[in-house]
Amino acid sequence: MRILVINGPNLNLLGIREPAVYGQESYADLCAKITAYAREKDVGISFFQSNHEGALVDAIQSAYGSFDGIVINPGAYTHTSIALLDAVKAVGIPTVEVHISDVNAREAFRKTSFVRAACIGTIAGHGTDGYLEAIELLMRMGGAHA
Ligand code: DQA
């Protein structure tokens, strides 16, 4: 099984960015943690991060035919982007939405997620462990579109 982990805007600043909300781990730490977990589970893993909405759409599109699952933390585009929703729907790859923070316990505007409608699950508020839980969920779903 091959999984693409996509992170949106400002997630490259993990560790620097609001550590009280997002924790002390850097983006490199996050990727290392996911890589170690994926190796343990015998899952192939790739990473993509961008601050640009169109680049995230391109990454989702290019996953078609190459990946069996997507883990996506769209950052603030979660709350605004119909383009990301449409891209996930278009490729039909099982996708899990992840948020490090508990978006439902924060500002009201963070409760809205456009991409959620195209996802098989959402994990929020479990810190960076949420990415590992998302991989586990994709594995349990068996990479249905492999
Ligand atoms: C986030 C939550 C979003 O509201 C925010 O804009 C982010 C990160 C999270 O991981 O908790 O950039 O997706």
mmCIF file of C-alpha atoms and ligand atoms in Angstrom:
data_model
loop_
_atom_site.group_PDB
_atom_site.id
_atom_site.type_symbol
_atom_site.label_atom_id
_atom_site.label_comp_id
_atom_site.label_asym_id
_atom_site.label_seq_id
_atom_site.Cartn_x
_atom_site.Cartn_y
_atom_site.Cartn_z
ATOM 1 C CA MET A 1 0.000 0.000 0.000
ATOM 2 C CA ARG A 2 1.255 3.481 -0.894
ATOM 3 C CA ILE A 3 0.085 6.561 0.989
ATOM 4 C CA LEU A 4 0.666 10.219 0.143
ATOM 5 C CA VAL A 5 0.753 12.589 3.124
ATOM 6 C CA ILE A 6 -0.202 16.112 2.079
ATOM 7 C CA ASN A 7 0.229 19.136 4.318
ATOM 8 C CA GLY A 8 -1.065 22.572 3.486
ATOM 9 C CA PRO A 9 -0.097 26.130 4.388
ATOM 10 C CA ASN A 10 2.031 26.941 7.425
ATOM 11 C CA LEU A 11 2.511 23.297 8.390
ATOM 12 C CA ASN A 12 6.133 23.671 7.228
ATOM 13 C CA LEU A 13 6.483 25.945 10.281
ATOM 14 C CA LEU A 14 5.527 23.281 12.810
ATOM 15 C CA GLY A 15 7.610 23.694 15.942
ATOM 16 C CA ILE A 16 7.892 27.467 15.395
ATOM 17 C CA ARG A 17 4.243 28.118 14.776
ATOM 18 C CA GLU A 18 2.012 28.557 17.881
ATOM 19 C CA PRO A 19 3.653 25.677 19.796
ATOM 20 C CA ALA A 20 0.942 25.817 22.460
ATOM 21 C CA VAL A 21 -1.567 24.833 19.757
ATOM 22 C CA TYR A 22 0.504 22.716 17.364
ATOM 23 C CA GLY A 23 3.274 21.333 19.589
ATOM 24 C CA GLN A 24 7.078 21.426 19.534
ATOM 25 C CA GLU A 25 7.772 18.956 16.737
ATOM 26 C CA SER A 26 9.086 20.393 13.470
ATOM 27 C CA TYR A 27 7.773 19.398 10.040
ATOM 28 C CA ALA A 28 10.936 17.283 9.613
ATOM 29 C CA ASP A 29 10.201 15.587 12.959
ATOM 30 C CA LEU A 30 6.656 14.889 11.781
ATOM 31 C CA CYS A 31 7.871 13.322 8.528
ATOM 32 C CA ALA A 32 10.441 11.202 10.413
ATOM 33 C CA LYS A 33 7.776 9.983 12.843
ATOM 34 C CA ILE A 34 5.393 9.045 10.021
ATOM 35 C CA THR A 35 8.196 7.385 8.038
ATOM 36 C CA ALA A 36 9.172 5.203 11.016
ATOM 37 C CA TYR A 37 5.538 4.204 11.593
ATOM 38 C CA ALA A 38 4.955 3.426 7.923
ATOM 39 C CA ARG A 39 8.101 1.287 7.777
ATOM 40 C CA GLU A 40 6.878 -0.673 10.803
ATOM 41 C CA LYS A 41 3.533 -1.231 9.051
ATOM 42 C CA ASP A 42 5.123 -1.996 5.674
ATOM 43 C CA VAL A 43 3.400 0.958 4.028
ATOM 44 C CA GLY A 44 5.095 3.039 1.322
ATOM 45 C CA ILE A 45 4.976 6.706 2.204
ATOM 46 C CA SER A 46 5.556 9.984 0.353
ATOM 47 C CA PHE A 47 5.213 13.573 1.521
ATOM 48 C CA PHE A 48 4.089 16.797 -0.063
ATOM 49 C CA GLN A 49 3.772 20.206 1.563
ATOM 50 C CA SER A 50 2.801 23.504 -0.020
ATOM 51 C CA ASN A 51 1.476 26.881 0.995
ATOM 52 C CA HIS A 52 -0.329 27.175 -2.346
ATOM 53 C CA GLU A 53 -3.813 25.878 -3.009
ATOM 54 C CA GLY A 54 -3.210 25.036 -6.688
ATOM 55 C CA ALA A 55 -0.059 23.084 -5.840
ATOM 56 C CA LEU A 56 -2.101 21.016 -3.379
ATOM 57 C CA VAL A 57 -4.694 20.348 -6.091
ATOM 58 C CA ASP A 58 -1.856 19.272 -8.428
ATOM 59 C CA ALA A 59 -0.486 16.912 -5.762
ATOM 60 C CA ILE A 60 -3.897 15.271 -5.276
ATOM 61 C CA GLN A 61 -4.344 14.895 -9.025
ATOM 62 C CA SER A 62 -0.882 13.406 -9.484
ATOM 63 C CA ALA A 63 -1.660 10.799 -6.826
ATOM 64 C CA TYR A 64 -4.146 9.217 -9.236
ATOM 65 C CA GLY A 65 -2.861 5.808 -10.300
ATOM 66 C CA SER A 66 0.162 5.993 -7.956
ATOM 67 C CA PHE A 67 -1.253 5.992 -4.428
ATOM 68 C CA ASP A 68 -3.827 3.861 -2.608
ATOM 69 C CA GLY A 69 -4.554 6.424 0.084
ATOM 70 C CA ILE A 70 -4.111 10.075 0.966
ATOM 71 C CA VAL A 71 -3.686 11.645 4.387
ATOM 72 C CA ILE A 72 -4.355 15.371 4.144
ATOM 73 C CA ASN A 73 -4.044 18.250 6.555
ATOM 74 C CA PRO A 74 -5.154 21.129 4.344
ATOM 75 C CA GLY A 75 -4.404 23.743 7.051
ATOM 76 C CA ALA A 76 -6.510 26.861 6.625
ATOM 77 C CA TYR A 77 -7.652 25.704 3.154
ATOM 78 C CA THR A 78 -9.785 23.176 5.048
ATOM 79 C CA HIS A 79 -12.165 25.991 5.822
ATOM 80 C CA THR A 80 -12.229 27.660 2.405
ATOM 81 C CA SER A 81 -11.335 25.317 -0.438
ATOM 82 C CA ILE A 82 -13.921 23.743 -2.688
ATOM 83 C CA ALA A 83 -11.063 23.077 -5.148
ATOM 84 C CA LEU A 84 -9.482 20.618 -2.698
ATOM 85 C CA LEU A 85 -12.854 18.940 -2.115
ATOM 86 C CA ASP A 86 -13.339 18.559 -5.864
ATOM 87 C CA ALA A 87 -9.793 17.222 -6.364
ATOM 88 C CA VAL A 88 -10.259 14.497 -3.729
ATOM 89 C CA LYS A 89 -13.631 13.591 -5.258
ATOM 90 C CA ALA A 90 -12.112 13.581 -8.751
ATOM 91 C CA VAL A 91 -9.341 11.081 -8.031
ATOM 92 C CA GLY A 92 -11.516 8.814 -5.873
ATOM 93 C CA ILE A 93 -8.562 7.823 -3.663
ATOM 94 C CA PRO A 94 -9.551 6.971 -0.050
ATOM 95 C CA THR A 95 -8.571 10.076 1.902
ATOM 96 C CA VAL A 96 -8.410 10.874 5.609
ATOM 97 C CA GLU A 97 -8.496 14.464 6.879
ATOM 98 C CA VAL A 98 -6.179 15.239 9.791
ATOM 99 C CA HIS A 99 -5.905 18.253 12.077
ATOM 100 C CA ILE A 100 -3.298 18.489 14.791
ATOM 101 C CA SER A 101 -5.492 20.770 16.896
ATOM 102 C CA ASP A 102 -9.089 20.199 17.925
ATOM 103 C CA VAL A 103 -10.683 22.365 15.263
ATOM 104 C CA ASN A 104 -14.132 21.923 16.792
ATOM 105 C CA ALA A 105 -13.009 23.470 20.085
ATOM 106 C CA ARG A 106 -11.521 26.622 18.498
ATOM 107 C CA GLU A 107 -12.936 29.581 16.533
ATOM 108 C CA ALA A 108 -16.306 28.943 14.863
ATOM 109 C CA PHE A 109 -14.800 29.319 11.363
ATOM 110 C CA ARG A 110 -12.595 26.267 11.992
ATOM 111 C CA LYS A 111 -15.646 24.021 12.379
ATOM 112 C CA THR A 112 -16.326 24.217 8.633
ATOM 113 C CA SER A 113 -14.460 21.733 6.449
ATOM 114 C CA PHE A 114 -15.176 21.532 2.738
ATOM 115 C CA VAL A 115 -12.847 18.584 2.097
ATOM 116 C CA ARG A 116 -14.490 16.475 4.833
ATOM 117 C CA ALA A 117 -17.377 15.516 2.534
ATOM 118 C CA ALA A 118 -14.949 13.604 0.301
ATOM 119 C CA CYS A 119 -13.029 11.893 3.130
ATOM 120 C CA ILE A 120 -13.542 8.471 4.688
ATOM 121 C CA GLY A 121 -12.707 9.925 8.099
ATOM 122 C CA THR A 122 -11.454 12.908 10.068
ATOM 123 C CA ILE A 123 -9.003 12.859 12.967
ATOM 124 C CA ALA A 124 -8.638 16.103 14.904
ATOM 125 C CA GLY A 125 -7.106 17.096 18.202
ATOM 126 C CA HIS A 126 -4.782 14.105 18.615
ATOM 127 C CA GLY A 127 -1.640 16.100 17.859
ATOM 128 C CA THR A 128 0.722 14.584 15.302
ATOM 129 C CA ASP A 129 -0.373 11.075 16.351
ATOM 130 C CA GLY A 130 -3.449 11.834 14.256
ATOM 131 C CA TYR A 131 -1.392 11.227 11.101
ATOM 132 C CA LEU A 132 -0.511 7.733 12.334
ATOM 133 C CA GLU A 133 -4.154 7.043 13.171
ATOM 134 C CA ALA A 134 -5.079 8.171 9.657
ATOM 135 C CA ILE A 135 -2.610 5.693 8.139
ATOM 136 C CA GLU A 136 -4.058 2.969 10.336
ATOM 137 C CA LEU A 137 -7.567 3.864 9.185
ATOM 138 C CA LEU A 138 -6.508 3.678 5.531
ATOM 139 C CA MET A 139 -4.882 0.298 6.169
ATOM 140 C CA ARG A 140 -8.080 -0.959 7.827
ATOM 141 C CA MET A 141 -10.081 0.187 4.807
ATOM 142 C CA GLY A 142 -7.743 -2.032 2.793
ATOM 143 C CA GLY A 143 -6.715 0.478 0.131
ATOM 144 C CA ALA A 144 -10.013 -0.201 -1.599
ATOM 145 C CA HIS A 145 -9.006 1.587 -4.811
ATOM 146 C CA ALA A 146 -5.583 -0.072 -5.143
HETATM 147 C C1 DQA B 1 -4.959 22.816 11.309
HETATM 148 C C2 DQA B 1 -6.168 23.610 11.804
HETATM 149 C C3 DQA B 1 -6.508 24.730 10.841
HETATM 150 O O1 DQA B 1 -7.624 25.456 11.315
HETATM 151 C C4 DQA B 1 -5.328 25.680 10.713
HETATM 152 O O2 DQA B 1 -5.636 26.692 9.785
HETATM 153 C C5 DQA B 1 -4.075 24.976 10.379
HETATM 154 C C6 DQA B 1 -3.765 23.711 11.038
HETATM 155 C C7 DQA B 1 -4.513 21.743 12.328
HETATM 156 O O3 DQA B 1 -3.699 20.905 11.963
HETATM 157 O O4 DQA B 1 -4.954 21.764 13.478
HETATM 158 O O5 DQA B 1 -3.253 25.473 9.606
HETATM 159 O O6 DQA B 1 -5.317 22.144 10.115
#
